[in-house]
Amino acid sequence: MHLPTLARHALSRGTTPAEAYALLARRTRKPLPSARAVCLALTIPLAEATRRLNDCYDALLANPRPNSETDTGELLEALGVFDIPKSLTPTELAVVELFLTAIDAMGGIRPGHQHGLTRWFTTGNLTTAYLSLAAAQPLPRTGDPTTYWTTLVTAGELLTTTPNPDTRIKYALTHCCTQATQHQKSDPPTSSAPPPSSPSEASLR
């Protein structure tokens, strides 16, 4: 029985992807093929599985410690290696694009937060991503608060049009609207008056 079949059998019995990896790796002593087999059993495309595993191969799979299969499986799962990609609708894709604009407007983001957002985008968990961004703040020196909050308002409005939106989105959207209004009011007004004449211009009149 080849490895992906074994992995599918293990998953069908209720084991987690991390546990399925540990089971295969312990049996075969082949970390990389075992991890790949779990990905394929989860219907993750081979090219995507290969990319993910290449990213963590040196750190986790190249020279594993003895009896570390369980720990390695949990780390692979925590890193998102076993996340099943969701096919997003056009509306969801538009929301992700707005999220990326908001992230740029933050002026900087913690690696852990960025990693979590990337996983939520992959799995289509856009509600959690929105709540996370709504609870964050753009950096005071490098961020663009007006763009950040107005972008989240647009994203929240789109999320409320999806089927059965989470009620928490409405509360987060209200918060974003309040923040957007406050920051728009605090922006310095743009003067429409013409610039003052230079001394040389005045002498020519």
JSON list of C-alpha atoms in Angstrom, two decimals:
[
{"chain": "A", "resi": 1, "resn": "MET", "atom": "CA", "xyz": [0.00, 0.00, 0.00]},
{"chain": "A", "resi": 2, "resn": "HIS", "atom": "CA", "xyz": [1.59, 3.31, -1.05]},
{"chain": "A", "resi": 3, "resn": "LEU", "atom": "CA", "xyz": [1.98, 6.23, 1.31]},
{"chain": "A", "resi": 4, "resn": "PRO", "atom": "CA", "xyz": [-0.88, 8.53, 0.17]},
{"chain": "A", "resi": 5, "resn": "THR", "atom": "CA", "xyz": [-3.29, 5.58, 0.54]},
{"chain": "A", "resi": 6, "resn": "LEU", "atom": "CA", "xyz": [-1.99, 4.91, 4.04]},
{"chain": "A", "resi": 7, "resn": "ALA", "atom": "CA", "xyz": [-2.37, 8.59, 4.87]},
{"chain": "A", "resi": 8, "resn": "ARG", "atom": "CA", "xyz": [-5.96, 8.67, 3.57]},
{"chain": "A", "resi": 9, "resn": "HIS", "atom": "CA", "xyz": [-6.74, 5.57, 5.63]},
{"chain": "A", "resi": 10, "resn": "ALA", "atom": "CA", "xyz": [-5.32, 7.18, 8.76]},
{"chain": "A", "resi": 11, "resn": "LEU", "atom": "CA", "xyz": [-7.23, 10.42, 8.18]},
{"chain": "A", "resi": 12, "resn": "SER", "atom": "CA", "xyz": [-10.46, 8.52, 7.56]},
{"chain": "A", "resi": 13, "resn": "ARG", "atom": "CA", "xyz": [-10.11, 7.02, 11.04]},
{"chain": "A", "resi": 14, "resn": "GLY", "atom": "CA", "xyz": [-10.14, 10.48, 12.60]},
{"chain": "A", "resi": 15, "resn": "THR", "atom": "CA", "xyz": [-6.44, 11.14, 13.07]},
{"chain": "A", "resi": 16, "resn": "THR", "atom": "CA", "xyz": [-5.22, 14.69, 12.58]},
{"chain": "A", "resi": 17, "resn": "PRO", "atom": "CA", "xyz": [-2.81, 15.47, 9.75]},
{"chain": "A", "resi": 18, "resn": "ALA", "atom": "CA", "xyz": [-0.04, 15.83, 12.34]},
{"chain": "A", "resi": 19, "resn": "GLU", "atom": "CA", "xyz": [-0.82, 12.40, 13.78]},
{"chain": "A", "resi": 20, "resn": "ALA", "atom": "CA", "xyz": [-1.02, 10.87, 10.29]},
{"chain": "A", "resi": 21, "resn": "TYR", "atom": "CA", "xyz": [2.42, 12.28, 9.48]},
{"chain": "A", "resi": 22, "resn": "ALA", "atom": "CA", "xyz": [3.89, 10.91, 12.74]},
{"chain": "A", "resi": 23, "resn": "LEU", "atom": "CA", "xyz": [2.42, 7.48, 12.01]},
{"chain": "A", "resi": 24, "resn": "LEU", "atom": "CA", "xyz": [3.89, 7.33, 8.50]},
{"chain": "A", "resi": 25, "resn": "ALA", "atom": "CA", "xyz": [7.25, 8.85, 9.41]},
{"chain": "A", "resi": 26, "resn": "ARG", "atom": "CA", "xyz": [7.65, 6.46, 12.33]},
{"chain": "A", "resi": 27, "resn": "ARG", "atom": "CA", "xyz": [6.86, 3.50, 10.10]},
{"chain": "A", "resi": 28, "resn": "THR", "atom": "CA", "xyz": [8.92, 4.46, 7.05]},
{"chain": "A", "resi": 29, "resn": "ARG", "atom": "CA", "xyz": [11.72, 6.61, 8.54]},
{"chain": "A", "resi": 30, "resn": "LYS", "atom": "CA", "xyz": [11.20, 8.87, 5.51]},
{"chain": "A", "resi": 31, "resn": "PRO", "atom": "CA", "xyz": [10.06, 12.31, 6.71]},
{"chain": "A", "resi": 32, "resn": "LEU", "atom": "CA", "xyz": [9.69, 14.08, 3.37]},
{"chain": "A", "resi": 33, "resn": "PRO", "atom": "CA", "xyz": [7.70, 11.37, 1.53]},
{"chain": "A", "resi": 34, "resn": "SER", "atom": "CA", "xyz": [5.53, 10.96, 4.63]},
{"chain": "A", "resi": 35, "resn": "ALA", "atom": "CA", "xyz": [4.72, 14.66, 4.78]},
{"chain": "A", "resi": 36, "resn": "ARG", "atom": "CA", "xyz": [4.06, 14.73, 1.03]},
{"chain": "A", "resi": 37, "resn": "ALA", "atom": "CA", "xyz": [1.73, 11.74, 1.34]},
{"chain": "A", "resi": 38, "resn": "VAL", "atom": "CA", "xyz": [-0.37, 13.51, 3.98]},
{"chain": "A", "resi": 39, "resn": "CYS", "atom": "CA", "xyz": [-0.62, 16.59, 1.77]},
{"chain": "A", "resi": 40, "resn": "LEU", "atom": "CA", "xyz": [-1.77, 14.51, -1.18]},
{"chain": "A", "resi": 41, "resn": "ALA", "atom": "CA", "xyz": [-4.27, 12.65, 1.01]},
{"chain": "A", "resi": 42, "resn": "LEU", "atom": "CA", "xyz": [-5.71, 16.03, 1.96]},
{"chain": "A", "resi": 43, "resn": "THR", "atom": "CA", "xyz": [-6.10, 16.82, -1.78]},
{"chain": "A", "resi": 44, "resn": "ILE", "atom": "CA", "xyz": [-3.45, 19.53, -1.66]},
{"chain": "A", "resi": 45, "resn": "PRO", "atom": "CA", "xyz": [-2.03, 19.81, -5.21]},
{"chain": "A", "resi": 46, "resn": "LEU", "atom": "CA", "xyz": [1.43, 18.29, -5.62]},
{"chain": "A", "resi": 47, "resn": "ALA", "atom": "CA", "xyz": [3.01, 21.57, -6.78]},
{"chain": "A", "resi": 48, "resn": "GLU", "atom": "CA", "xyz": [1.66, 23.42, -3.74]},
{"chain": "A", "resi": 49, "resn": "ALA", "atom": "CA", "xyz": [2.69, 20.61, -1.40]},
{"chain": "A", "resi": 50, "resn": "THR", "atom": "CA", "xyz": [6.18, 20.63, -2.88]},
{"chain": "A", "resi": 51, "resn": "ARG", "atom": "CA", "xyz": [6.50, 24.40, -2.40]},
{"chain": "A", "resi": 52, "resn": "ARG", "atom": "CA", "xyz": [5.39, 24.22, 1.22]},
{"chain": "A", "resi": 53, "resn": "LEU", "atom": "CA", "xyz": [7.67, 21.32, 2.04]},
{"chain": "A", "resi": 54, "resn": "ASN", "atom": "CA", "xyz": [10.65, 22.97, 0.35]},
{"chain": "A", "resi": 55, "resn": "ASP", "atom": "CA", "xyz": [10.16, 25.98, 2.62]},
{"chain": "A", "resi": 56, "resn": "CYS", "atom": "CA", "xyz": [10.55, 23.90, 5.78]},
{"chain": "A", "resi": 57, "resn": "TYR", "atom": "CA", "xyz": [12.67, 20.99, 4.54]},
{"chain": "A", "resi": 58, "resn": "ASP", "atom": "CA", "xyz": [16.02, 22.14, 5.95]},
{"chain": "A", "resi": 59, "resn": "ALA", "atom": "CA", "xyz": [14.57, 23.05, 9.35]},
{"chain": "A", "resi": 60, "resn": "LEU", "atom": "CA", "xyz": [12.29, 20.06, 9.96]},
{"chain": "A", "resi": 61, "resn": "LEU", "atom": "CA", "xyz": [12.73, 17.22, 7.50]},
{"chain": "A", "resi": 62, "resn": "ALA", "atom": "CA", "xyz": [16.35, 17.04, 6.39]},
{"chain": "A", "resi": 63, "resn": "ASN", "atom": "CA", "xyz": [17.88, 15.72, 9.64]},
{"chain": "A", "resi": 64, "resn": "PRO", "atom": "CA", "xyz": [15.09, 14.92, 12.11]},
{"chain": "A", "resi": 65, "resn": "ARG", "atom": "CA", "xyz": [15.95, 14.02, 15.67]},
{"chain": "A", "resi": 66, "resn": "PRO", "atom": "CA", "xyz": [15.20, 10.44, 16.78]},
{"chain": "A", "resi": 67, "resn": "ASN", "atom": "CA", "xyz": [11.63, 9.96, 18.05]},
{"chain": "A", "resi": 68, "resn": "SER", "atom": "CA", "xyz": [10.66, 13.49, 16.99]},
{"chain": "A", "resi": 69, "resn": "GLU", "atom": "CA", "xyz": [7.90, 12.46, 14.59]},
{"chain": "A", "resi": 70, "resn": "THR", "atom": "CA", "xyz": [5.08, 13.72, 16.80]},
{"chain": "A", "resi": 71, "resn": "ASP", "atom": "CA", "xyz": [6.72, 17.10, 17.39]},
{"chain": "A", "resi": 72, "resn": "THR", "atom": "CA", "xyz": [7.57, 17.46, 13.69]},
{"chain": "A", "resi": 73, "resn": "GLY", "atom": "CA", "xyz": [4.00, 16.67, 12.68]},
{"chain": "A", "resi": 74, "resn": "GLU", "atom": "CA", "xyz": [2.64, 19.29, 15.06]},
{"chain": "A", "resi": 75, "resn": "LEU", "atom": "CA", "xyz": [5.10, 21.87, 13.72]},
{"chain": "A", "resi": 76, "resn": "LEU", "atom": "CA", "xyz": [4.18, 21.07, 10.12]},
{"chain": "A", "resi": 77, "resn": "GLU", "atom": "CA", "xyz": [0.53, 21.52, 10.99]},
{"chain": "A", "resi": 78, "resn": "ALA", "atom": "CA", "xyz": [1.20, 24.78, 12.85]},
{"chain": "A", "resi": 79, "resn": "LEU", "atom": "CA", "xyz": [3.13, 26.14, 9.88]},
{"chain": "A", "resi": 80, "resn": "GLY", "atom": "CA", "xyz": [0.17, 25.52, 7.60]},
{"chain": "A", "resi": 81, "resn": "VAL", "atom": "CA", "xyz": [1.78, 22.76, 5.55]},
{"chain": "A", "resi": 82, "resn": "PHE", "atom": "CA", "xyz": [-1.40, 20.70, 5.84]},
{"chain": "A", "resi": 83, "resn": "ASP", "atom": "CA", "xyz": [-3.84, 23.58, 5.26]},
{"chain": "A", "resi": 84, "resn": "ILE", "atom": "CA", "xyz": [-6.34, 22.69, 2.54]},
{"chain": "A", "resi": 85, "resn": "PRO", "atom": "CA", "xyz": [-6.63, 25.55, 0.02]},
{"chain": "A", "resi": 86, "resn": "LYS", "atom": "CA", "xyz": [-10.13, 26.84, -0.57]},
{"chain": "A", "resi": 87, "resn": "SER", "atom": "CA", "xyz": [-11.32, 27.98, -3.97]},
{"chain": "A", "resi": 88, "resn": "LEU", "atom": "CA", "xyz": [-12.45, 31.56, -3.35]},
{"chain": "A", "resi": 89, "resn": "THR", "atom": "CA", "xyz": [-15.38, 33.28, -5.00]},
{"chain": "A", "resi": 90, "resn": "PRO", "atom": "CA", "xyz": [-14.85, 36.58, -6.88]},
{"chain": "A", "resi": 91, "resn": "THR", "atom": "CA", "xyz": [-16.21, 38.44, -3.84]},
{"chain": "A", "resi": 92, "resn": "GLU", "atom": "CA", "xyz": [-13.83, 36.63, -1.50]},
{"chain": "A", "resi": 93, "resn": "LEU", "atom": "CA", "xyz": [-10.91, 37.32, -3.82]},
{"chain": "A", "resi": 94, "resn": "ALA", "atom": "CA", "xyz": [-11.84, 41.02, -3.78]},
{"chain": "A", "resi": 95, "resn": "VAL", "atom": "CA", "xyz": [-11.91, 40.93, 0.02]},
{"chain": "A", "resi": 96, "resn": "VAL", "atom": "CA", "xyz": [-8.42, 39.37, 0.12]},
{"chain": "A", "resi": 97, "resn": "GLU", "atom": "CA", "xyz": [-7.13, 42.13, -2.17]},
{"chain": "A", "resi": 98, "resn": "LEU", "atom": "CA", "xyz": [-8.58, 44.72, 0.22]},
{"chain": "A", "resi": 99, "resn": "PHE", "atom": "CA", "xyz": [-6.94, 42.94, 3.14]},
{"chain": "A", "resi": 100, "resn": "LEU", "atom": "CA", "xyz": [-3.58, 43.14, 1.37]},
{"chain": "A", "resi": 101, "resn": "THR", "atom": "CA", "xyz": [-4.09, 46.88, 0.83]},
{"chain": "A", "resi": 102, "resn": "ALA", "atom": "CA", "xyz": [-4.90, 47.28, 4.52]},
{"chain": "A", "resi": 103, "resn": "ILE", "atom": "CA", "xyz": [-1.79, 45.29, 5.51]},
{"chain": "A", "resi": 104, "resn": "ASP", "atom": "CA", "xyz": [0.34, 47.63, 3.40]},
{"chain": "A", "resi": 105, "resn": "ALA", "atom": "CA", "xyz": [-1.29, 50.60, 5.12]},
{"chain": "A", "resi": 106, "resn": "MET", "atom": "CA", "xyz": [-0.37, 49.19, 8.54]},
{"chain": "A", "resi": 107, "resn": "GLY", "atom": "CA", "xyz": [3.21, 50.31, 7.98]},
{"chain": "A", "resi": 108, "resn": "GLY", "atom": "CA", "xyz": [4.56, 47.04, 9.36]},
{"chain": "A", "resi": 109, "resn": "ILE", "atom": "CA", "xyz": [3.21, 43.77, 10.73]},
{"chain": "A", "resi": 110, "resn": "ARG", "atom": "CA", "xyz": [4.48, 41.15, 13.15]},
{"chain": "A", "resi": 111, "resn": "PRO", "atom": "CA", "xyz": [5.65, 37.93, 11.44]},
{"chain": "A", "resi": 112, "resn": "GLY", "atom": "CA", "xyz": [3.28, 35.84, 13.53]},
{"chain": "A", "resi": 113, "resn": "HIS", "atom": "CA", "xyz": [0.31, 37.97, 12.54]},
{"chain": "A", "resi": 114, "resn": "GLN", "atom": "CA", "xyz": [1.35, 37.86, 8.89]},
{"chain": "A", "resi": 115, "resn": "HIS", "atom": "CA", "xyz": [1.67, 34.08, 9.06]},
{"chain": "A", "resi": 116, "resn": "GLY", "atom": "CA", "xyz": [-1.78, 33.73, 10.58]},
{"chain": "A", "resi": 117, "resn": "LEU", "atom": "CA", "xyz": [-3.35, 35.96, 7.95]},
{"chain": "A", "resi": 118, "resn": "THR", "atom": "CA", "xyz": [-1.68, 34.00, 5.15]},
{"chain": "A", "resi": 119, "resn": "ARG", "atom": "CA", "xyz": [-3.11, 30.75, 6.52]},
{"chain": "A", "resi": 120, "resn": "TRP", "atom": "CA", "xyz": [-6.60, 32.27, 6.81]},
{"chain": "A", "resi": 121, "resn": "PHE", "atom": "CA", "xyz": [-6.42, 33.52, 3.24]},
{"chain": "A", "resi": 122, "resn": "THR", "atom": "CA", "xyz": [-5.40, 30.05, 2.05]},
{"chain": "A", "resi": 123, "resn": "THR", "atom": "CA", "xyz": [-8.20, 28.27, 3.90]},
{"chain": "A", "resi": 124, "resn": "GLY", "atom": "CA", "xyz": [-10.80, 30.94, 3.13]},
{"chain": "A", "resi": 125, "resn": "ASN", "atom": "CA", "xyz": [-11.29, 31.87, 6.79]},
{"chain": "A", "resi": 126, "resn": "LEU", "atom": "CA", "xyz": [-11.86, 35.52, 5.90]},
{"chain": "A", "resi": 127, "resn": "THR", "atom": "CA", "xyz": [-14.05, 36.27, 8.91]},
{"chain": "A", "resi": 128, "resn": "THR", "atom": "CA", "xyz": [-11.20, 35.50, 11.31]},
{"chain": "A", "resi": 129, "resn": "ALA", "atom": "CA", "xyz": [-8.81, 37.51, 9.15]},
{"chain": "A", "resi": 130, "resn": "TYR", "atom": "CA", "xyz": [-11.17, 40.49, 9.20]},
{"chain": "A", "resi": 131, "resn": "LEU", "atom": "CA", "xyz": [-11.68, 40.35, 12.95]},
{"chain": "A", "resi": 132, "resn": "SER", "atom": "CA", "xyz": [-7.92, 40.15, 13.42]},
{"chain": "A", "resi": 133, "resn": "LEU", "atom": "CA", "xyz": [-7.25, 43.20, 11.25]},
{"chain": "A", "resi": 134, "resn": "ALA", "atom": "CA", "xyz": [-10.12, 45.15, 12.82]},
{"chain": "A", "resi": 135, "resn": "ALA", "atom": "CA", "xyz": [-8.57, 44.55, 16.25]},
{"chain": "A", "resi": 136, "resn": "ALA", "atom": "CA", "xyz": [-5.14, 45.75, 15.10]},
{"chain": "A", "resi": 137, "resn": "GLN", "atom": "CA", "xyz": [-3.82, 49.27, 14.59]},
{"chain": "A", "resi": 138, "resn": "PRO", "atom": "CA", "xyz": [-1.59, 50.83, 11.92]},
{"chain": "A", "resi": 139, "resn": "LEU", "atom": "CA", "xyz": [1.79, 51.91, 13.22]},
{"chain": "A", "resi": 140, "resn": "PRO", "atom": "CA", "xyz": [1.82, 55.56, 14.31]},
{"chain": "A", "resi": 141, "resn": "ARG", "atom": "CA", "xyz": [4.87, 56.64, 12.28]},
{"chain": "A", "resi": 142, "resn": "THR", "atom": "CA", "xyz": [4.81, 54.45, 9.20]},
{"chain": "A", "resi": 143, "resn": "GLY", "atom": "CA", "xyz": [1.14, 53.53, 8.85]},
{"chain": "A", "resi": 144, "resn": "ASP", "atom": "CA", "xyz": [-1.67, 55.22, 6.95]},
{"chain": "A", "resi": 145, "resn": "PRO", "atom": "CA", "xyz": [-4.67, 55.11, 9.32]},
{"chain": "A", "resi": 146, "resn": "THR", "atom": "CA", "xyz": [-7.15, 56.65, 6.89]},
{"chain": "A", "resi": 147, "resn": "THR", "atom": "CA", "xyz": [-6.39, 54.12, 4.15]},
{"chain": "A", "resi": 148, "resn": "TYR", "atom": "CA", "xyz": [-6.28, 51.29, 6.67]},
{"chain": "A", "resi": 149, "resn": "TRP", "atom": "CA", "xyz": [-9.69, 51.89, 8.19]},
{"chain": "A", "resi": 150, "resn": "THR", "atom": "CA", "xyz": [-11.53, 52.93, 5.03]},
{"chain": "A", "resi": 151, "resn": "THR", "atom": "CA", "xyz": [-10.20, 49.82, 3.28]},
{"chain": "A", "resi": 152, "resn": "LEU", "atom": "CA", "xyz": [-11.45, 47.64, 6.14]},
{"chain": "A", "resi": 153, "resn": "VAL", "atom": "CA", "xyz": [-14.83, 49.33, 5.92]},
{"chain": "A", "resi": 154, "resn": "THR", "atom": "CA", "xyz": [-15.09, 48.35, 2.25]},
{"chain": "A", "resi": 155, "resn": "ALA", "atom": "CA", "xyz": [-13.92, 44.81, 3.03]},
{"chain": "A", "resi": 156, "resn": "GLY", "atom": "CA", "xyz": [-16.45, 44.47, 5.85]},
{"chain": "A", "resi": 157, "resn": "GLU", "atom": "CA", "xyz": [-19.27, 45.68, 3.63]},
{"chain": "A", "resi": 158, "resn": "LEU", "atom": "CA", "xyz": [-18.35, 43.04, 1.07]},
{"chain": "A", "resi": 159, "resn": "LEU", "atom": "CA", "xyz": [-18.19, 40.32, 3.72]},
{"chain": "A", "resi": 160, "resn": "THR", "atom": "CA", "xyz": [-21.71, 41.17, 4.89]},
{"chain": "A", "resi": 161, "resn": "THR", "atom": "CA", "xyz": [-22.97, 40.37, 1.37]},
{"chain": "A", "resi": 162, "resn": "THR", "atom": "CA", "xyz": [-21.67, 36.79, 1.51]},
{"chain": "A", "resi": 163, "resn": "PRO", "atom": "CA", "xyz": [-24.09, 33.98, 2.42]},
{"chain": "A", "resi": 164, "resn": "ASN", "atom": "CA", "xyz": [-24.76, 33.70, 6.18]},
{"chain": "A", "resi": 165, "resn": "PRO", "atom": "CA", "xyz": [-22.21, 36.29, 7.34]},
{"chain": "A", "resi": 166, "resn": "ASP", "atom": "CA", "xyz": [-20.90, 35.95, 10.88]},
{"chain": "A", "resi": 167, "resn": "THR", "atom": "CA", "xyz": [-22.67, 38.40, 13.21]},
{"chain": "A", "resi": 168, "resn": "ARG", "atom": "CA", "xyz": [-19.27, 39.46, 14.59]},
{"chain": "A", "resi": 169, "resn": "ILE", "atom": "CA", "xyz": [-18.49, 41.07, 11.23]},
{"chain": "A", "resi": 170, "resn": "LYS", "atom": "CA", "xyz": [-21.17, 43.71, 11.78]},
{"chain": "A", "resi": 171, "resn": "TYR", "atom": "CA", "xyz": [-19.69, 44.74, 15.12]},
{"chain": "A", "resi": 172, "resn": "ALA", "atom": "CA", "xyz": [-16.18, 44.86, 13.66]},
{"chain": "A", "resi": 173, "resn": "LEU", "atom": "CA", "xyz": [-17.48, 46.86, 10.68]},
{"chain": "A", "resi": 174, "resn": "THR", "atom": "CA", "xyz": [-19.06, 49.40, 13.03]},
{"chain": "A", "resi": 175, "resn": "HIS", "atom": "CA", "xyz": [-15.72, 49.76, 14.81]},
{"chain": "A", "resi": 176, "resn": "CYS", "atom": "CA", "xyz": [-13.90, 50.26, 11.51]},
{"chain": "A", "resi": 177, "resn": "CYS", "atom": "CA", "xyz": [-16.45, 52.88, 10.40]},
{"chain": "A", "resi": 178, "resn": "THR", "atom": "CA", "xyz": [-15.93, 54.78, 13.65]},
{"chain": "A", "resi": 179, "resn": "GLN", "atom": "CA", "xyz": [-12.16, 54.67, 13.26]},
{"chain": "A", "resi": 180, "resn": "ALA", "atom": "CA", "xyz": [-12.35, 55.74, 9.61]},
{"chain": "A", "resi": 181, "resn": "THR", "atom": "CA", "xyz": [-14.55, 58.72, 10.50]},
{"chain": "A", "resi": 182, "resn": "GLN", "atom": "CA", "xyz": [-12.26, 59.79, 13.34]},
{"chain": "A", "resi": 183, "resn": "HIS", "atom": "CA", "xyz": [-9.14, 59.65, 11.20]},
{"chain": "A", "resi": 184, "resn": "GLN", "atom": "CA", "xyz": [-10.77, 61.46, 8.28]},
{"chain": "A", "resi": 185, "resn": "LYS", "atom": "CA", "xyz": [-11.72, 64.29, 10.65]},
{"chain": "A", "resi": 186, "resn": "SER", "atom": "CA", "xyz": [-8.20, 64.43, 12.05]},
{"chain": "A", "resi": 187, "resn": "ASP", "atom": "CA", "xyz": [-6.56, 64.70, 8.63]},
{"chain": "A", "resi": 188, "resn": "PRO", "atom": "CA", "xyz": [-5.28, 68.23, 7.91]},
{"chain": "A", "resi": 189, "resn": "PRO", "atom": "CA", "xyz": [-7.54, 70.02, 5.41]},
{"chain": "A", "resi": 190, "resn": "THR", "atom": "CA", "xyz": [-6.23, 70.58, 1.93]},
{"chain": "A", "resi": 191, "resn": "SER", "atom": "CA", "xyz": [-6.00, 74.30, 1.13]},
{"chain": "A", "resi": 192, "resn": "SER", "atom": "CA", "xyz": [-7.53, 75.44, -2.15]},
{"chain": "A", "resi": 193, "resn": "ALA", "atom": "CA", "xyz": [-5.96, 78.91, -1.99]},
{"chain": "A", "resi": 194, "resn": "PRO", "atom": "CA", "xyz": [-3.33, 79.69, -4.65]},
{"chain": "A", "resi": 195, "resn": "PRO", "atom": "CA", "xyz": [0.31, 79.63, -3.51]},
{"chain": "A", "resi": 196, "resn": "PRO", "atom": "CA", "xyz": [1.76, 82.99, -2.50]},
{"chain": "A", "resi": 197, "resn": "SER", "atom": "CA", "xyz": [3.62, 84.93, -5.18]},
{"chain": "A", "resi": 198, "resn": "SER", "atom": "CA", "xyz": [7.37, 84.80, -5.11]},
{"chain": "A", "resi": 199, "resn": "PRO", "atom": "CA", "xyz": [9.29, 88.13, -4.79]},
{"chain": "A", "resi": 200, "resn": "SER", "atom": "CA", "xyz": [10.30, 87.95, -8.43]},
{"chain": "A", "resi": 201, "resn": "GLU", "atom": "CA", "xyz": [6.66, 87.57, -9.50]},
{"chain": "A", "resi": 202, "resn": "ALA", "atom": "CA", "xyz": [5.61, 90.53, -7.40]},
{"chain": "A", "resi": 203, "resn": "SER", "atom": "CA", "xyz": [8.27, 92.76, -8.94]},
{"chain": "A", "resi": 204, "resn": "LEU", "atom": "CA", "xyz": [6.97, 92.03, -12.43]},
{"chain": "A", "resi": 205, "resn": "ARG", "atom": "CA", "xyz": [3.49, 93.36, -11.64]}
]
